[in-house]
Amino acid sequence: MVAGMTYDKTDVLAEFHGKEGLGYPMLQDVDVALVNALGIRNEDYDEGHRAYGIPHPGVLWVDGEGVIRAKFAIEGYRARPPFEALFNHIVAQINP
């Protein structure tokens, strides 16, 4: 399953999801608890800043039991983890 995650409020999230016609669900993490627990929060922004709580862009691979098997996050916000690295890691985990 593919899902996105954001700290935006429900109304903002619903508008974005509808406008973009996403084919996957969006998860909400308003208090950034999940982002903090995963260790992916961009700490360049202090609490009170409008970007506070923003995670580093990335991808999590979560297995069928809900266990995080891989975490790919890149500092900054313009780059994304290379798909090839993610794909190769998952293939290696599935076919050791």
mmCIF file of N, CA and C in Angstrom:
data_model
loop_
_atom_site.group_PDB
_atom_site.id
_atom_site.type_symbol
_atom_site.label_atom_id
_atom_site.label_comp_id
_atom_site.label_asym_id
_atom_site.label_seq_id
_atom_site.Cartn_x
_atom_site.Cartn_y
_atom_site.Cartn_z
ATOM 1 N N MET A 1 0.843 -1.182 0.000
ATOM 2 C CA MET A 1 0.000 0.000 0.000
ATOM 3 C C MET A 1 0.883 1.238 0.000
ATOM 4 N N VAL A 2 0.498 2.218 -0.735
ATOM 5 C CA VAL A 2 1.184 3.503 -0.780
ATOM 6 C C VAL A 2 0.314 4.514 -0.055
ATOM 7 N N ALA A 3 0.928 5.376 0.748
ATOM 8 C CA ALA A 3 0.208 6.446 1.435
ATOM 9 C C ALA A 3 1.144 7.630 1.597
ATOM 10 N N GLY A 4 0.581 8.810 1.656
ATOM 11 C CA GLY A 4 1.346 10.011 1.950
ATOM 12 C C GLY A 4 1.060 10.431 3.376
ATOM 13 N N MET A 5 1.925 11.285 3.928
ATOM 14 C CA MET A 5 1.712 11.762 5.287
ATOM 15 C C MET A 5 2.052 13.246 5.348
ATOM 16 N N THR A 6 1.241 13.992 6.089
ATOM 17 C CA THR A 6 1.457 15.417 6.244
ATOM 18 C C THR A 6 0.990 15.862 7.621
ATOM 19 N N TYR A 7 1.443 17.020 8.045
ATOM 20 C CA TYR A 7 1.009 17.570 9.318
ATOM 21 C C TYR A 7 -0.092 18.607 9.120
ATOM 22 N N ASP A 8 -0.581 18.739 7.894
ATOM 23 C CA ASP A 8 -1.632 19.709 7.610
ATOM 24 C C ASP A 8 -2.943 19.319 8.281
ATOM 25 N N LYS A 9 -3.795 20.290 8.507
ATOM 26 C CA LYS A 9 -5.108 20.049 9.101
ATOM 27 C C LYS A 9 -6.016 19.335 8.097
ATOM 28 N N THR A 10 -7.053 18.705 8.607
ATOM 29 C CA THR A 10 -7.937 17.864 7.798
ATOM 30 C C THR A 10 -8.511 18.591 6.587
ATOM 31 N N ASP A 11 -8.983 19.837 6.761
ATOM 32 C CA ASP A 11 -9.590 20.547 5.637
ATOM 33 C C ASP A 11 -8.572 20.834 4.537
ATOM 34 N N VAL A 12 -7.356 21.199 4.915
ATOM 35 C CA VAL A 12 -6.290 21.457 3.938
ATOM 36 C C VAL A 12 -5.931 20.160 3.225
ATOM 37 N N LEU A 13 -5.811 19.110 3.990
ATOM 38 C CA LEU A 13 -5.474 17.798 3.454
ATOM 39 C C LEU A 13 -6.533 17.319 2.463
ATOM 40 N N ALA A 14 -7.799 17.451 2.821
ATOM 41 C CA ALA A 14 -8.896 17.014 1.949
ATOM 42 C C ALA A 14 -8.924 17.820 0.656
ATOM 43 N N GLU A 15 -8.716 19.128 0.757
ATOM 44 C CA GLU A 15 -8.706 19.968 -0.447
ATOM 45 C C GLU A 15 -7.560 19.576 -1.373
ATOM 46 N N PHE A 16 -6.362 19.400 -0.815
ATOM 47 C CA PHE A 16 -5.207 19.010 -1.624
ATOM 48 C C PHE A 16 -5.441 17.660 -2.287
ATOM 49 N N HIS A 17 -5.938 16.698 -1.510
ATOM 50 C CA HIS A 17 -6.162 15.350 -2.021
ATOM 51 C C HIS A 17 -7.155 15.378 -3.188
ATOM 52 N N GLY A 18 -8.230 16.126 -3.024
ATOM 53 C CA GLY A 18 -9.221 16.224 -4.085
ATOM 54 C C GLY A 18 -8.707 16.956 -5.310
ATOM 55 N N LYS A 19 -7.995 18.046 -5.089
ATOM 56 C CA LYS A 19 -7.462 18.858 -6.186
ATOM 57 C C LYS A 19 -6.450 18.084 -7.018
ATOM 58 N N GLU A 20 -5.595 17.338 -6.351
ATOM 59 C CA GLU A 20 -4.537 16.605 -7.051
ATOM 60 C C GLU A 20 -5.001 15.243 -7.577
ATOM 61 N N GLY A 21 -6.169 14.784 -7.127
ATOM 62 C CA GLY A 21 -6.683 13.500 -7.597
ATOM 63 C C GLY A 21 -5.766 12.337 -7.253
ATOM 64 N N LEU A 22 -5.233 12.354 -6.049
ATOM 65 C CA LEU A 22 -4.300 11.309 -5.637
ATOM 66 C C LEU A 22 -4.992 9.948 -5.618
ATOM 67 N N GLY A 23 -4.267 8.934 -6.018
ATOM 68 C CA GLY A 23 -4.809 7.588 -6.028
ATOM 69 C C GLY A 23 -4.408 6.791 -4.804
ATOM 70 N N TYR A 24 -4.042 7.483 -3.737
ATOM 71 C CA TYR A 24 -3.633 6.826 -2.491
ATOM 72 C C TYR A 24 -4.058 7.696 -1.320
ATOM 73 N N PRO A 25 -4.199 7.090 -0.139
ATOM 74 C CA PRO A 25 -4.647 7.867 1.027
ATOM 75 C C PRO A 25 -3.551 8.782 1.563
ATOM 76 N N MET A 26 -3.991 9.822 2.236
ATOM 77 C CA MET A 26 -3.078 10.724 2.938
ATOM 78 C C MET A 26 -3.322 10.561 4.433
ATOM 79 N N LEU A 27 -2.253 10.417 5.196
ATOM 80 C CA LEU A 27 -2.313 10.275 6.640
ATOM 81 C C LEU A 27 -2.004 11.620 7.280
ATOM 82 N N GLN A 28 -2.572 11.854 8.449
ATOM 83 C CA GLN A 28 -2.409 13.140 9.121
ATOM 84 C C GLN A 28 -1.601 12.961 10.404
ATOM 85 N N ASP A 29 -0.601 13.826 10.583
ATOM 86 C CA ASP A 29 0.254 13.799 11.774
ATOM 87 C C ASP A 29 0.409 15.222 12.292
ATOM 88 N N VAL A 30 -0.709 15.830 12.714
ATOM 89 C CA VAL A 30 -0.732 17.242 13.104
ATOM 90 C C VAL A 30 0.265 17.561 14.204
ATOM 91 N N ASP A 31 0.365 16.707 15.211
ATOM 92 C CA ASP A 31 1.268 17.009 16.326
ATOM 93 C C ASP A 31 2.690 16.497 16.080
ATOM 94 N N VAL A 32 2.990 16.072 14.888
ATOM 95 C CA VAL A 32 4.287 15.541 14.425
ATOM 96 C C VAL A 32 4.832 14.415 15.319
ATOM 97 N N ALA A 33 3.949 13.730 16.033
ATOM 98 C CA ALA A 33 4.396 12.637 16.903
ATOM 99 C C ALA A 33 5.027 11.505 16.101
ATOM 100 N N LEU A 34 4.405 11.144 14.993
ATOM 101 C CA LEU A 34 4.957 10.068 14.174
ATOM 102 C C LEU A 34 6.265 10.496 13.515
ATOM 103 N N VAL A 35 6.289 11.710 13.005
ATOM 104 C CA VAL A 35 7.521 12.231 12.395
ATOM 105 C C VAL A 35 8.660 12.216 13.414
ATOM 106 N N ASN A 36 8.383 12.648 14.641
ATOM 107 C CA ASN A 36 9.412 12.638 15.686
ATOM 108 C C ASN A 36 9.821 11.214 16.055
ATOM 109 N N ALA A 37 8.840 10.323 16.176
ATOM 110 C CA ALA A 37 9.133 8.932 16.544
ATOM 111 C C ALA A 37 9.993 8.250 15.488
ATOM 112 N N LEU A 38 9.791 8.622 14.241
ATOM 113 C CA LEU A 38 10.567 8.023 13.152
ATOM 114 C C LEU A 38 11.929 8.688 12.979
ATOM 115 N N GLY A 39 12.134 9.814 13.660
ATOM 116 C CA GLY A 39 13.418 10.515 13.558
ATOM 117 C C GLY A 39 13.648 11.170 12.216
ATOM 118 N N ILE A 40 12.566 11.651 11.595
ATOM 119 C CA ILE A 40 12.709 12.247 10.262
ATOM 120 C C ILE A 40 12.325 13.726 10.230
ATOM 121 N N ARG A 41 12.148 14.342 11.411
ATOM 122 C CA ARG A 41 11.774 15.764 11.427
ATOM 123 C C ARG A 41 12.964 16.634 11.036
ATOM 124 N N ASN A 42 12.706 17.573 10.157
ATOM 125 C CA ASN A 42 13.706 18.564 9.764
ATOM 126 C C ASN A 42 13.824 19.553 10.914
ATOM 127 N N GLU A 43 14.935 19.551 11.598
ATOM 128 C CA GLU A 43 15.112 20.382 12.786
ATOM 129 C C GLU A 43 15.658 21.769 12.477
ATOM 130 N N ASP A 44 15.600 22.171 11.196
ATOM 131 C CA ASP A 44 16.019 23.518 10.817
ATOM 132 C C ASP A 44 15.001 24.572 11.237
ATOM 133 N N TYR A 45 13.792 24.141 11.618
ATOM 134 C CA TYR A 45 12.725 25.073 11.940
ATOM 135 C C TYR A 45 12.320 24.937 13.400
ATOM 136 N N ASP A 46 12.277 26.062 14.093
ATOM 137 C CA ASP A 46 11.891 26.071 15.503
ATOM 138 C C ASP A 46 10.378 25.997 15.648
ATOM 139 N N GLU A 47 9.933 25.530 16.822
ATOM 140 C CA GLU A 47 8.505 25.497 17.111
ATOM 141 C C GLU A 47 7.955 26.910 16.962
ATOM 142 N N GLY A 48 6.822 27.038 16.325
ATOM 143 C CA GLY A 48 6.229 28.340 16.043
ATOM 144 C C GLY A 48 6.449 28.769 14.599
ATOM 145 N N HIS A 49 7.503 28.278 13.955
ATOM 146 C CA HIS A 49 7.742 28.561 12.541
ATOM 147 C C HIS A 49 6.715 27.793 11.721
ATOM 148 N N ARG A 50 6.267 28.331 10.607
ATOM 149 C CA ARG A 50 5.218 27.663 9.834
ATOM 150 C C ARG A 50 5.675 26.322 9.277
ATOM 151 N N ALA A 51 6.974 26.091 9.159
ATOM 152 C CA ALA A 51 7.483 24.813 8.649
ATOM 153 C C ALA A 51 7.898 23.852 9.774
ATOM 154 N N TYR A 52 7.652 24.246 11.025
ATOM 155 C CA TYR A 52 7.997 23.363 12.139
ATOM 156 C C TYR A 52 7.258 22.034 11.992
ATOM 157 N N GLY A 53 7.983 20.961 12.174
ATOM 158 C CA GLY A 53 7.389 19.636 12.090
ATOM 159 C C GLY A 53 7.507 18.998 10.729
ATOM 160 N N ILE A 54 7.959 19.751 9.748
ATOM 161 C CA ILE A 54 8.077 19.190 8.411
ATOM 162 C C ILE A 54 9.132 18.075 8.426
ATOM 163 N N PRO A 55 8.817 16.946 7.867
ATOM 164 C CA PRO A 55 9.801 15.865 7.837
ATOM 165 C C PRO A 55 10.761 16.044 6.670
ATOM 166 N N HIS A 56 11.894 15.378 6.774
ATOM 167 C CA HIS A 56 12.753 15.271 5.594
ATOM 168 C C HIS A 56 11.988 14.426 4.590
ATOM 169 N N PRO A 57 12.074 14.749 3.298
ATOM 170 C CA PRO A 57 11.356 13.940 2.321
ATOM 171 C C PRO A 57 11.887 12.517 2.345
ATOM 172 N N GLY A 58 10.990 11.592 2.212
ATOM 173 C CA GLY A 58 11.456 10.224 2.255
ATOM 174 C C GLY A 58 10.376 9.206 1.996
ATOM 175 N N VAL A 59 10.783 7.965 2.164
ATOM 176 C CA VAL A 59 9.918 6.821 1.928
ATOM 177 C C VAL A 59 10.132 5.829 3.058
ATOM 178 N N LEU A 60 9.053 5.259 3.557
ATOM 179 C CA LEU A 60 9.124 4.173 4.529
ATOM 180 C C LEU A 60 8.592 2.919 3.858
ATOM 181 N N TRP A 61 9.241 1.811 4.114
ATOM 182 C CA TRP A 61 8.704 0.530 3.667
ATOM 183 C C TRP A 61 8.188 -0.172 4.909
ATOM 184 N N VAL A 62 6.878 -0.383 4.961
ATOM 185 C CA VAL A 62 6.226 -1.022 6.093
ATOM 186 C C VAL A 62 5.658 -2.352 5.604
ATOM 187 N N ASP A 63 6.005 -3.428 6.307
ATOM 188 C CA ASP A 63 5.533 -4.743 5.861
ATOM 189 C C ASP A 63 4.083 -4.983 6.272
ATOM 190 N N GLY A 64 3.550 -6.135 5.925
ATOM 191 C CA GLY A 64 2.163 -6.476 6.184
ATOM 192 C C GLY A 64 1.791 -6.521 7.652
ATOM 193 N N GLU A 65 2.782 -6.696 8.536
ATOM 194 C CA GLU A 65 2.529 -6.708 9.984
ATOM 195 C C GLU A 65 2.681 -5.324 10.606
ATOM 196 N N GLY A 66 2.991 -4.322 9.785
ATOM 197 C CA GLY A 66 3.151 -2.966 10.294
ATOM 198 C C GLY A 66 4.548 -2.653 10.799
ATOM 199 N N VAL A 67 5.519 -3.517 10.489
ATOM 200 C CA VAL A 67 6.901 -3.310 10.914
ATOM 201 C C VAL A 67 7.633 -2.494 9.852
ATOM 202 N N ILE A 68 8.318 -1.436 10.290
ATOM 203 C CA ILE A 68 9.106 -0.632 9.356
ATOM 204 C C ILE A 68 10.353 -1.426 8.997
ATOM 205 N N ARG A 69 10.487 -1.755 7.730
ATOM 206 C CA ARG A 69 11.618 -2.549 7.248
ATOM 207 C C ARG A 69 12.727 -1.692 6.650
ATOM 208 N N ALA A 70 12.388 -0.490 6.228
ATOM 209 C CA ALA A 70 13.411 0.398 5.670
ATOM 210 C C ALA A 70 12.915 1.835 5.769
ATOM 211 N N LYS A 71 13.860 2.741 5.946
ATOM 212 C CA LYS A 71 13.551 4.169 6.033
ATOM 213 C C LYS A 71 14.561 4.902 5.167
ATOM 214 N N PHE A 72 14.062 5.648 4.225
ATOM 215 C CA PHE A 72 14.906 6.440 3.340
ATOM 216 C C PHE A 72 14.472 7.891 3.479
ATOM 217 N N ALA A 73 15.337 8.737 3.999
ATOM 218 C CA ALA A 73 15.019 10.156 4.148
ATOM 219 C C ALA A 73 16.242 10.963 3.734
ATOM 220 N N ILE A 74 15.990 12.074 3.099
ATOM 221 C CA ILE A 74 17.064 12.937 2.605
ATOM 222 C C ILE A 74 16.893 14.311 3.225
ATOM 223 N N GLU A 75 17.985 14.883 3.738
ATOM 224 C CA GLU A 75 17.907 16.220 4.320
ATOM 225 C C GLU A 75 17.547 17.234 3.249
ATOM 226 N N GLY A 76 16.849 18.263 3.666
ATOM 227 C CA GLY A 76 16.389 19.278 2.729
ATOM 228 C C GLY A 76 14.980 18.952 2.286
ATOM 229 N N TYR A 77 14.504 19.675 1.318
ATOM 230 C CA TYR A 77 13.139 19.401 0.858
ATOM 231 C C TYR A 77 13.049 19.301 -0.663
ATOM 232 N N ARG A 78 14.113 19.592 -1.368
ATOM 233 C CA ARG A 78 14.049 19.581 -2.832
ATOM 234 C C ARG A 78 14.372 18.217 -3.428
ATOM 235 N N ALA A 79 15.153 17.426 -2.739
ATOM 236 C CA ALA A 79 15.558 16.117 -3.264
ATOM 237 C C ALA A 79 14.652 15.033 -2.699
ATOM 238 N N ARG A 80 14.604 13.927 -3.380
ATOM 239 C CA ARG A 80 13.866 12.753 -2.924
ATOM 240 C C ARG A 80 14.798 11.556 -3.000
ATOM 241 N N PRO A 81 14.553 10.555 -2.174
ATOM 242 C CA PRO A 81 15.397 9.364 -2.253
ATOM 243 C C PRO A 81 15.294 8.750 -3.646
ATOM 244 N N PRO A 82 16.409 8.287 -4.184
ATOM 245 C CA PRO A 82 16.350 7.689 -5.521
ATOM 246 C C PRO A 82 15.532 6.398 -5.492
ATOM 247 N N PHE A 83 14.597 6.278 -6.426
ATOM 248 C CA PHE A 83 13.732 5.114 -6.483
ATOM 249 C C PHE A 83 14.539 3.825 -6.609
ATOM 250 N N GLU A 84 15.622 3.864 -7.376
ATOM 251 C CA GLU A 84 16.427 2.660 -7.589
ATOM 252 C C GLU A 84 16.980 2.117 -6.268
ATOM 253 N N ALA A 85 17.412 3.003 -5.382
ATOM 254 C CA ALA A 85 17.953 2.565 -4.088
ATOM 255 C C ALA A 85 16.864 1.899 -3.258
ATOM 256 N N LEU A 86 15.688 2.492 -3.237
ATOM 257 C CA LEU A 86 14.561 1.915 -2.513
ATOM 258 C C LEU A 86 14.191 0.555 -3.095
ATOM 259 N N PHE A 87 14.030 0.493 -4.395
ATOM 260 C CA PHE A 87 13.647 -0.746 -5.066
ATOM 261 C C PHE A 87 14.676 -1.850 -4.824
ATOM 262 N N ASN A 88 15.943 -1.541 -4.988
ATOM 263 C CA ASN A 88 16.994 -2.537 -4.798
ATOM 264 C C ASN A 88 17.031 -3.041 -3.347
ATOM 265 N N HIS A 89 16.807 -2.155 -2.383
ATOM 266 C CA HIS A 89 16.796 -2.561 -0.985
ATOM 267 C C HIS A 89 15.633 -3.515 -0.710
ATOM 268 N N ILE A 90 14.473 -3.176 -1.213
ATOM 269 C CA ILE A 90 13.301 -4.038 -0.979
ATOM 270 C C ILE A 90 13.496 -5.396 -1.646
ATOM 271 N N VAL A 91 13.978 -5.395 -2.859
ATOM 272 C CA VAL A 91 14.218 -6.670 -3.563
ATOM 273 C C VAL A 91 15.210 -7.515 -2.773
ATOM 274 N N ALA A 92 16.266 -6.902 -2.250
ATOM 275 C CA ALA A 92 17.271 -7.646 -1.481
ATOM 276 C C ALA A 92 16.664 -8.216 -0.191
ATOM 277 N N GLN A 93 15.706 -7.504 0.405
ATOM 278 C CA GLN A 93 15.052 -7.988 1.621
ATOM 279 C C GLN A 93 14.107 -9.152 1.321
ATOM 280 N N ILE A 94 13.451 -9.066 0.189
ATOM 281 C CA ILE A 94 12.487 -10.107 -0.184
ATOM 282 C C ILE A 94 13.198 -11.354 -0.681
ATOM 283 N N ASN A 95 14.278 -11.159 -1.429
ATOM 284 C CA ASN A 95 15.045 -12.266 -2.013
ATOM 285 C C ASN A 95 16.487 -12.228 -1.506
ATOM 286 N N PRO A 96 16.717 -12.629 -0.243
ATOM 287 C CA PRO A 96 18.085 -12.499 0.310
ATOM 288 C C PRO A 96 19.093 -13.416 -0.363
#
